[in-house]
Short mmCIF file of C-alpha atoms and ligand atoms in Angstrom, two decimals:
data_model
loop_
_atom_site.label_atom_id
_atom_site.label_comp_id
_atom_site.label_asym_id
_atom_site.label_seq_id
_atom_site.Cartn_x
_atom_site.Cartn_y
_atom_site.Cartn_z
CA MET A 1 136.01 -33.50 36.71
CA PRO A 2 135.19 -29.79 36.35
CA VAL A 3 137.62 -27.62 34.48
CA ASP A 4 138.73 -24.12 35.40
CA LEU A 5 136.87 -21.58 33.31
CA PRO A 6 139.22 -19.76 30.95
CA PRO A 7 139.22 -15.98 31.46
CA ILE A 8 136.78 -14.34 29.04
CA ASP A 9 139.65 -12.26 27.63
CA GLU A 10 141.15 -15.48 26.32
CA VAL A 11 137.94 -16.24 24.42
CA VAL A 12 137.82 -12.69 23.10
CA THR A 13 141.38 -13.01 21.81
CA PHE A 14 140.51 -16.22 19.98
CA LEU A 15 137.45 -14.50 18.56
CA GLU A 16 139.48 -11.49 17.40
CA ASP A 17 141.88 -13.78 15.58
CA LEU A 18 139.04 -15.73 13.89
CA VAL A 19 137.14 -12.60 12.81
CA ALA A 20 140.34 -11.20 11.25
CA PHE A 21 140.19 -13.99 8.65
CA PRO A 22 137.68 -12.72 6.03
CA SER A 23 136.46 -16.27 5.48
CA VAL A 24 133.50 -15.41 3.26
CA ALA A 25 131.73 -18.49 1.89
CA LEU A 26 133.02 -19.73 -1.47
CA THR A 27 136.42 -18.08 -0.88
CA PRO A 28 139.54 -19.87 0.44
CA ASN A 29 139.58 -20.66 4.16
CA VAL A 30 142.82 -22.65 4.44
CA ASP A 31 144.58 -19.81 6.34
CA LEU A 32 141.92 -19.86 9.04
CA ILE A 33 142.02 -23.66 9.25
CA ALA A 34 145.85 -23.66 9.47
CA HIS A 35 145.62 -21.11 12.29
CA VAL A 36 143.13 -23.28 14.23
CA GLU A 37 145.20 -26.40 13.54
CA ASP A 38 148.29 -24.69 15.03
CA LEU A 39 146.32 -23.76 18.13
CA LEU A 40 144.87 -27.24 18.60
CA ARG A 41 147.85 -29.40 17.60
CA PRO A 42 149.53 -29.55 21.06
CA TYR A 43 146.31 -30.77 22.69
CA CYS A 44 144.92 -33.21 20.14
CA THR A 45 145.37 -36.92 19.69
CA ASP A 46 144.31 -36.59 16.07
CA ILE A 47 143.52 -33.85 13.56
CA VAL A 48 142.09 -34.71 10.14
CA LEU A 49 141.87 -32.08 7.42
CA THR A 50 139.76 -32.68 4.33
CA HIS A 51 139.67 -30.42 1.29
CA ASP A 52 137.57 -29.46 -1.70
CA GLU A 53 138.92 -30.30 -5.15
CA THR A 54 140.68 -26.91 -5.42
CA GLU A 55 142.57 -27.53 -2.14
CA THR A 56 141.83 -23.92 -1.17
CA LYS A 57 139.08 -24.84 1.26
CA ALA A 58 139.36 -27.22 4.17
CA ASN A 59 137.39 -28.87 6.95
CA LEU A 60 139.03 -29.68 10.27
CA PHE A 61 138.11 -32.55 12.58
CA ALA A 62 140.14 -32.61 15.79
CA THR A 63 140.00 -35.19 18.56
CA ILE A 64 140.93 -34.40 22.15
CA GLY A 65 141.18 -37.52 24.27
CA PRO A 66 141.01 -41.20 23.38
CA ALA A 67 140.09 -42.61 19.96
CA ALA A 68 136.84 -44.02 21.32
CA ASP A 69 133.16 -44.05 20.45
CA GLY A 70 130.73 -41.96 22.45
CA GLY A 71 132.45 -38.57 22.37
CA VAL A 72 130.88 -35.17 21.92
CA MET A 73 131.37 -33.19 18.74
CA LEU A 74 131.35 -29.39 18.88
CA ALA A 75 130.49 -28.39 15.35
CA GLY A 76 130.91 -25.06 13.65
CA HIS A 77 131.43 -23.59 10.21
CA SER A 78 134.43 -21.44 9.42
CA ASP A 79 132.77 -19.35 6.74
CA VAL A 80 130.71 -16.18 7.01
CA VAL A 81 128.33 -14.35 4.70
CA PRO A 82 129.64 -11.41 2.61
CA VAL A 83 129.73 -7.81 3.86
CA ASP A 84 129.28 -4.35 2.44
CA PRO A 85 131.69 -2.35 4.64
CA ASP A 86 129.73 0.85 3.89
CA ASP A 87 126.82 -0.55 5.88
CA TRP A 88 128.94 -1.18 8.97
CA ALA A 89 129.67 1.21 11.83
CA THR A 90 132.86 -0.75 12.63
CA PRO A 91 135.28 -2.57 10.28
CA PRO A 92 133.51 -5.92 9.67
CA PHE A 93 136.65 -8.05 9.90
CA VAL A 94 137.96 -6.44 13.08
CA ALA A 95 136.31 -7.75 16.24
CA THR A 96 135.45 -4.53 18.06
CA ARG A 97 134.27 -4.47 21.65
CA LEU A 98 131.79 -1.71 22.45
CA GLY A 99 130.38 -2.04 25.95
CA ASP A 100 129.04 -5.55 26.46
CA ARG A 101 129.02 -6.43 22.76
CA ILE A 102 131.66 -7.59 20.33
CA TYR A 103 130.93 -6.49 16.77
CA GLY A 104 132.27 -8.10 13.62
CA ARG A 105 131.23 -10.46 10.83
CA GLY A 106 130.89 -13.95 12.24
CA THR A 107 130.92 -12.94 15.92
CA ALA A 108 127.44 -14.47 16.29
CA ASP A 109 127.41 -16.81 13.28
CA MET A 110 129.44 -18.59 14.49
CA LYS A 111 132.99 -17.76 15.45
CA GLY A 112 131.98 -16.88 19.03
CA PHE A 113 131.04 -20.50 19.68
CA VAL A 114 134.26 -21.71 18.03
CA ALA A 115 136.32 -19.30 20.19
CA CYS A 116 134.69 -20.74 23.35
CA ALA A 117 135.58 -24.27 22.24
CA LEU A 118 139.19 -23.27 21.42
CA ALA A 119 139.63 -21.71 24.86
CA LEU A 120 138.43 -24.88 26.58
CA VAL A 121 140.45 -27.40 24.56
CA PRO A 122 143.65 -27.12 26.68
CA ARG A 123 141.55 -27.62 29.85
CA TRP A 124 139.84 -30.71 28.46
CA ALA A 125 143.15 -32.08 27.20
CA ALA A 126 144.54 -31.91 30.76
CA LEU A 127 141.77 -34.23 32.02
CA ASP A 128 141.79 -37.99 32.01
CA LEU A 129 139.08 -38.21 29.36
CA VAL A 130 137.33 -41.57 28.95
CA ARG A 131 135.53 -40.36 25.85
CA PRO A 132 136.76 -37.68 23.44
CA VAL A 133 135.77 -34.13 22.59
CA HIS A 134 135.81 -33.44 18.85
CA VAL A 135 136.02 -30.02 17.27
CA ALA A 136 134.59 -29.95 13.74
CA LEU A 137 135.00 -26.91 11.53
CA THR A 138 133.62 -26.88 7.98
CA PHE A 139 133.80 -24.64 4.90
CA ASP A 140 131.04 -23.13 2.74
CA GLU A 141 128.14 -23.78 5.08
CA GLU A 142 126.66 -20.41 4.20
CA ASP A 143 126.50 -21.11 0.49
CA GLY A 144 125.51 -24.65 -0.33
CA PHE A 145 126.76 -26.66 2.69
CA HIS A 146 129.67 -27.92 0.56
CA GLY A 147 132.11 -28.75 3.36
CA ALA A 148 130.15 -30.85 5.85
CA PRO A 149 129.37 -33.77 3.49
CA ILE A 150 133.12 -34.15 2.80
CA LEU A 151 133.89 -34.07 6.52
CA ILE A 152 131.16 -36.63 7.19
CA ASP A 153 132.58 -38.97 4.51
CA SER A 154 135.97 -38.82 6.24
CA LEU A 155 134.43 -40.06 9.51
CA ALA A 156 133.63 -43.47 8.01
CA GLY A 157 135.33 -46.17 10.04
CA THR A 158 136.47 -43.78 12.78
CA PRO A 159 135.15 -43.60 16.37
CA ARG A 160 131.58 -42.28 16.39
CA PRO A 161 130.58 -39.23 18.44
CA ALA A 162 127.48 -39.93 20.55
CA ALA A 163 126.19 -36.39 20.05
CA ALA A 164 126.89 -33.15 18.22
CA ILE A 165 126.30 -29.61 19.43
CA VAL A 166 126.05 -27.35 16.39
CA GLY A 167 126.88 -23.91 17.77
CA GLU A 168 124.73 -21.71 15.56
CA PRO A 169 123.47 -18.51 17.21
CA THR A 170 120.31 -19.64 19.01
CA GLY A 171 120.67 -17.15 21.85
CA LEU A 172 121.61 -20.20 23.96
CA GLN A 173 118.12 -21.63 23.44
CA LEU A 174 118.13 -25.37 22.88
CA ILE A 175 116.92 -26.27 19.38
CA GLY A 176 115.83 -29.84 18.69
CA ALA A 177 114.60 -29.58 15.10
CA HIS A 178 114.76 -27.37 12.04
CA LYS A 179 113.41 -27.31 8.54
CA GLY A 180 115.38 -28.53 5.56
CA CYS A 181 116.97 -26.23 3.02
CA TYR A 182 116.69 -27.11 -0.67
CA GLU A 183 118.07 -24.49 -3.06
CA TYR A 184 117.93 -24.42 -6.84
CA THR A 185 118.63 -22.38 -9.94
CA THR A 186 116.30 -23.05 -12.86
CA THR A 187 117.13 -21.86 -16.37
CA VAL A 188 114.53 -21.66 -19.10
CA THR A 189 115.87 -21.56 -22.64
CA GLY A 190 113.44 -20.41 -25.33
CA MET A 191 114.01 -18.69 -28.67
CA ASN A 192 114.37 -14.95 -29.07
CA GLY A 193 112.53 -12.98 -31.69
CA HIS A 194 110.71 -9.74 -32.46
CA SER A 195 107.91 -9.03 -30.02
CA SER A 196 105.60 -8.14 -32.92
CA ARG A 197 105.65 -11.82 -33.96
CA PRO A 198 105.49 -13.67 -30.64
CA THR A 199 104.16 -16.95 -32.02
CA GLU A 200 107.31 -17.42 -34.10
CA ALA A 201 109.49 -17.29 -30.99
CA VAL A 202 109.43 -18.93 -27.56
CA SER A 203 109.52 -16.54 -24.65
CA ALA A 204 111.69 -17.85 -21.83
CA VAL A 205 110.32 -15.14 -19.52
CA HIS A 206 106.68 -16.09 -20.17
CA HIS A 207 107.34 -19.78 -19.62
CA ALA A 208 109.42 -19.06 -16.52
CA THR A 209 106.55 -17.08 -15.01
CA ARG A 210 104.15 -19.96 -15.69
CA TRP A 211 106.60 -22.37 -14.02
CA ILE A 212 106.91 -20.02 -11.03
CA SER A 213 103.13 -19.58 -10.78
CA ALA A 214 102.69 -23.34 -10.69
CA LEU A 215 105.25 -23.58 -7.88
CA LEU A 216 103.45 -20.89 -5.86
CA ASP A 217 100.12 -22.63 -6.50
CA LEU A 218 101.43 -25.60 -4.49
CA ASP A 219 101.36 -23.53 -1.29
CA ALA A 220 97.84 -24.53 -0.27
CA GLU A 221 98.55 -28.21 -0.80
CA LEU A 222 101.81 -27.97 1.14
CA ALA A 223 99.89 -26.32 3.99
CA GLY A 224 97.46 -29.25 3.93
CA ARG A 225 100.29 -31.77 4.15
CA ALA A 226 101.67 -30.38 7.44
CA GLN A 227 101.46 -32.75 10.38
CA ALA A 228 98.82 -31.73 12.91
CA ASP A 229 101.43 -31.64 15.67
CA SER A 230 104.02 -29.75 13.60
CA ARG A 231 106.30 -27.77 15.90
CA PHE A 232 107.23 -25.32 13.15
CA GLU A 233 105.99 -21.80 12.45
CA PRO A 234 104.67 -21.71 9.79
CA PRO A 235 103.84 -25.41 10.31
CA HIS A 236 104.27 -26.44 6.67
CA THR A 237 106.87 -26.58 3.94
CA THR A 238 107.34 -23.19 2.23
CA THR A 239 108.78 -22.16 -1.13
CA ASN A 240 110.31 -18.88 -2.27
CA VAL A 241 111.54 -17.48 -5.59
CA GLY A 242 114.19 -14.98 -4.57
CA VAL A 243 115.82 -13.83 -7.82
CA VAL A 244 114.54 -13.69 -11.40
CA GLY A 245 116.52 -12.51 -14.42
CA GLY A 246 115.95 -12.76 -18.14
CA GLY A 247 115.38 -11.04 -21.45
CA LEU A 248 117.08 -8.15 -23.23
CA ALA A 249 114.51 -5.47 -23.98
CA ARG A 250 110.80 -4.69 -23.94
CA CYS A 251 110.47 -5.27 -27.68
CA THR A 252 112.23 -8.63 -27.89
CA VAL A 253 110.97 -12.07 -27.01
CA ALA A 254 113.27 -13.31 -24.26
CA GLY A 255 115.53 -16.18 -25.24
CA GLU A 256 116.61 -17.03 -21.71
CA CYS A 257 115.37 -16.59 -18.18
CA SER A 258 116.73 -18.01 -14.97
CA PHE A 259 115.54 -17.83 -11.40
CA GLU A 260 116.79 -18.80 -7.98
CA TRP A 261 114.36 -20.51 -5.66
CA GLU A 262 114.19 -22.63 -2.54
CA MET A 263 111.95 -24.79 -0.46
CA ARG A 264 112.15 -25.43 3.27
CA PRO A 265 110.69 -28.88 3.80
CA VAL A 266 109.31 -29.82 7.20
CA GLN A 267 109.34 -33.46 6.11
CA SER A 268 111.48 -35.07 3.44
CA GLY A 269 108.40 -36.36 1.54
CA ASP A 270 107.41 -32.77 0.74
CA ALA A 271 110.49 -32.23 -1.40
CA ALA A 272 109.61 -35.28 -3.47
CA PHE A 273 106.02 -34.04 -3.74
CA VAL A 274 107.13 -30.63 -5.07
CA LYS A 275 109.55 -32.24 -7.53
CA GLU A 276 106.91 -34.62 -8.85
CA ARG A 277 104.36 -31.84 -9.36
CA MET A 278 106.86 -29.52 -11.00
CA ALA A 279 108.08 -32.30 -13.31
CA ALA A 280 104.53 -32.63 -14.64
CA VAL A 281 104.21 -28.85 -15.10
CA GLU A 282 107.57 -28.77 -16.83
CA ALA A 283 106.67 -31.57 -19.24
CA LYS A 284 103.57 -29.64 -20.33
CA LEU A 285 105.49 -26.38 -20.80
CA LEU A 286 108.29 -28.10 -22.70
CA ALA A 287 105.85 -29.77 -25.06
CA GLU A 288 104.43 -26.33 -25.97
CA MET A 289 107.85 -24.73 -26.28
CA ARG A 290 109.35 -27.51 -28.39
CA ALA A 291 106.44 -27.44 -30.81
CA VAL A 292 107.91 -24.10 -31.94
CA HIS A 293 111.57 -24.57 -31.06
CA PRO A 294 112.82 -28.16 -30.56
CA GLU A 295 115.93 -26.98 -28.64
CA ALA A 296 113.88 -25.28 -25.92
CA ALA A 297 114.84 -26.45 -22.45
CA ILE A 298 114.12 -26.09 -18.75
CA GLU A 299 117.03 -27.12 -16.57
CA THR A 300 117.26 -27.09 -12.81
CA GLU A 301 120.55 -27.16 -10.96
CA ALA A 302 120.51 -28.12 -7.29
CA VAL A 303 122.63 -25.72 -5.22
CA CYS A 304 122.01 -27.81 -2.12
CA GLU A 305 119.52 -30.27 -0.73
CA ILE A 306 119.95 -30.25 3.01
CA ASP A 307 117.49 -32.27 5.01
CA GLY A 308 116.06 -30.81 8.16
CA LEU A 309 116.93 -31.79 11.69
CA GLU A 310 114.04 -34.08 12.47
CA TRP A 311 112.47 -34.11 15.89
CA VAL A 312 113.44 -37.17 17.94
CA ASP A 313 111.77 -37.62 21.32
CA ALA A 314 114.53 -39.79 22.78
CA SER A 315 117.69 -38.07 21.56
CA PRO A 316 121.09 -38.63 23.23
CA ALA A 317 121.99 -35.10 22.08
CA LEU A 318 119.00 -33.62 23.92
CA ASP A 319 119.86 -35.73 26.99
CA LEU A 320 123.41 -34.39 26.89
CA MET A 321 122.19 -30.80 26.72
CA ARG A 322 119.72 -31.38 29.55
CA SER A 323 122.55 -32.56 31.78
CA LEU A 324 124.83 -29.67 30.73
CA LEU A 325 122.13 -27.02 31.13
CA GLY A 326 120.51 -28.59 34.19
CA GLY A 327 116.81 -29.06 34.80
CA ASP A 328 114.40 -29.46 31.93
CA PRO A 329 115.13 -26.63 29.50
CA PRO A 330 112.53 -25.86 26.84
CA VAL A 331 113.42 -27.26 23.43
CA GLY A 332 112.55 -25.10 20.44
CA VAL A 333 112.50 -25.48 16.67
CA VAL A 334 113.64 -23.02 13.99
CA ALA A 335 112.93 -22.47 10.32
CA TYR A 336 116.53 -21.96 9.20
CA GLY A 337 118.81 -24.77 8.08
CA THR A 338 122.03 -25.87 9.76
CA GLU A 339 124.54 -28.70 9.41
CA ALA A 340 122.76 -30.51 12.26
CA GLY A 341 120.43 -32.18 9.75
CA LEU A 342 123.44 -33.58 7.87
CA TYR A 343 125.08 -34.88 11.04
CA GLN A 344 121.81 -36.45 12.16
CA ALA A 345 121.40 -38.13 8.77
CA ALA A 346 124.97 -39.47 9.19
CA GLY A 347 123.95 -41.13 12.46
CA ILE A 348 125.18 -38.50 14.90
CA PRO A 349 122.33 -37.24 17.12
CA SER A 350 122.47 -33.45 17.02
CA VAL A 351 121.12 -30.30 18.60
CA VAL A 352 121.63 -26.65 17.74
CA TRP A 353 122.75 -24.41 20.60
CA GLY A 354 125.10 -21.46 20.65
CA PRO A 355 125.77 -17.85 21.67
CA GLY A 356 124.47 -14.87 19.71
CA ASP A 357 121.18 -13.92 18.16
CA ILE A 358 120.17 -15.23 14.72
CA ALA A 359 118.43 -11.88 14.15
CA VAL A 360 121.80 -10.07 13.93
CA ALA A 361 123.52 -12.78 11.88
CA HIS A 362 123.88 -12.14 8.13
CA ARG A 363 123.35 -8.41 8.77
CA PRO A 364 125.55 -5.32 9.08
CA ASP A 365 126.82 -4.66 12.63
CA GLU A 366 126.57 -8.32 13.60
CA PHE A 367 127.54 -8.77 17.24
CA VAL A 368 127.66 -11.22 20.13
CA GLU A 369 127.08 -10.30 23.76
CA VAL A 370 130.06 -10.95 26.01
CA GLY A 371 127.55 -12.39 28.49
CA ASP A 372 126.50 -14.98 25.90
CA LEU A 373 130.12 -16.03 25.46
CA GLU A 374 130.54 -16.35 29.25
CA ALA A 375 127.40 -18.45 29.53
CA CYS A 376 128.42 -20.65 26.58
CA LEU A 377 131.84 -21.18 28.11
CA ALA A 378 130.38 -22.21 31.48
CA VAL A 379 128.04 -24.77 29.89
CA LEU A 380 130.64 -26.29 27.57
CA ALA A 381 133.11 -26.51 30.46
CA ARG A 382 130.77 -29.06 32.08
CA LEU A 383 131.61 -31.47 29.26
CA GLY A 384 134.70 -32.28 31.32
CA ASP A 385 132.41 -33.91 33.91
CA GLN A 386 130.55 -35.85 31.25
CA LEU A 387 133.56 -37.26 29.48
CA THR A 388 135.69 -38.32 32.44
CA ARG A 389 133.16 -40.89 33.66
ZN1 LIG B 401 125.78 -20.22 10.71
#
């Protein structure tokens, strides 16, 4: 059964309320989640909240309709990336409509999608749903994907959604696959000393640069490992060292150096390949370092290891989107990571599709077009048809 489209002003109001919560990743989000829970409570058959160990951050998983398998999960993250208000023409945590755009942090990534879902929930709840709609909202997606794994654990033994729509800002283009996102911080501990006597010390900066060079030298091999029919651009797994810091002064041998790096695997085997190669490089460097200073160390901390959304030709999630969008829409791939890879790995077929442009996300003056919100609303409203038969 079709549902009446909510007026766009209703969506905008929900969006204004969500943007007003400065839910920057790694900071508490329980106020935002409590607000959404209050909105959803009258329409839900079940709402499950799960928390991090500090209890200041929460995921929400709401069910509208019967506790049955085969529902559709609308998945979003509640957090946003940080802002520097000086770079913004409008206050970043005030949703500000200027013409056909609504500006504010998170309007595109991805509170606009969440606002559309919230506006539709009462309409879906009024239907005689045979299968449920689920609204999933996570914390800390933008910095380590800490929330989604906890939410996924809590789904064990509960009715299984047949598909997830992860509403990241794809400009309403259907995305069927994305690269993985593996992020690390590596710390090299050497021994400081006077730079006039370098052989009596162990430079952490010098050894870090050799480690980094070895990582960059893997690029050609990673390019060679790409599948011939890779849908990605570039087609292969890439690496990047984004931040390096170490040492005290020009005339001292650096005792410590750490660097932040990532890889974006197109296939899970590539991550293992990089790790194996770097373990061999590391063993050689450590042997040299420890010959001078036995306490020398190279330690790598994983910030996150998020597998990509792998391409699946026969995907129930793609089938769902084809029926919602009508016709045979093109299916793209992207190089950025989302929670869709985690949901897919947990057995929930997933696609990425949502309002807003990824090019304005994570930047000052982020915005979403009102037209995108209207189009998103119209497509999601058709879920009513899907889930009543
Ligand atoms: Zn996002």
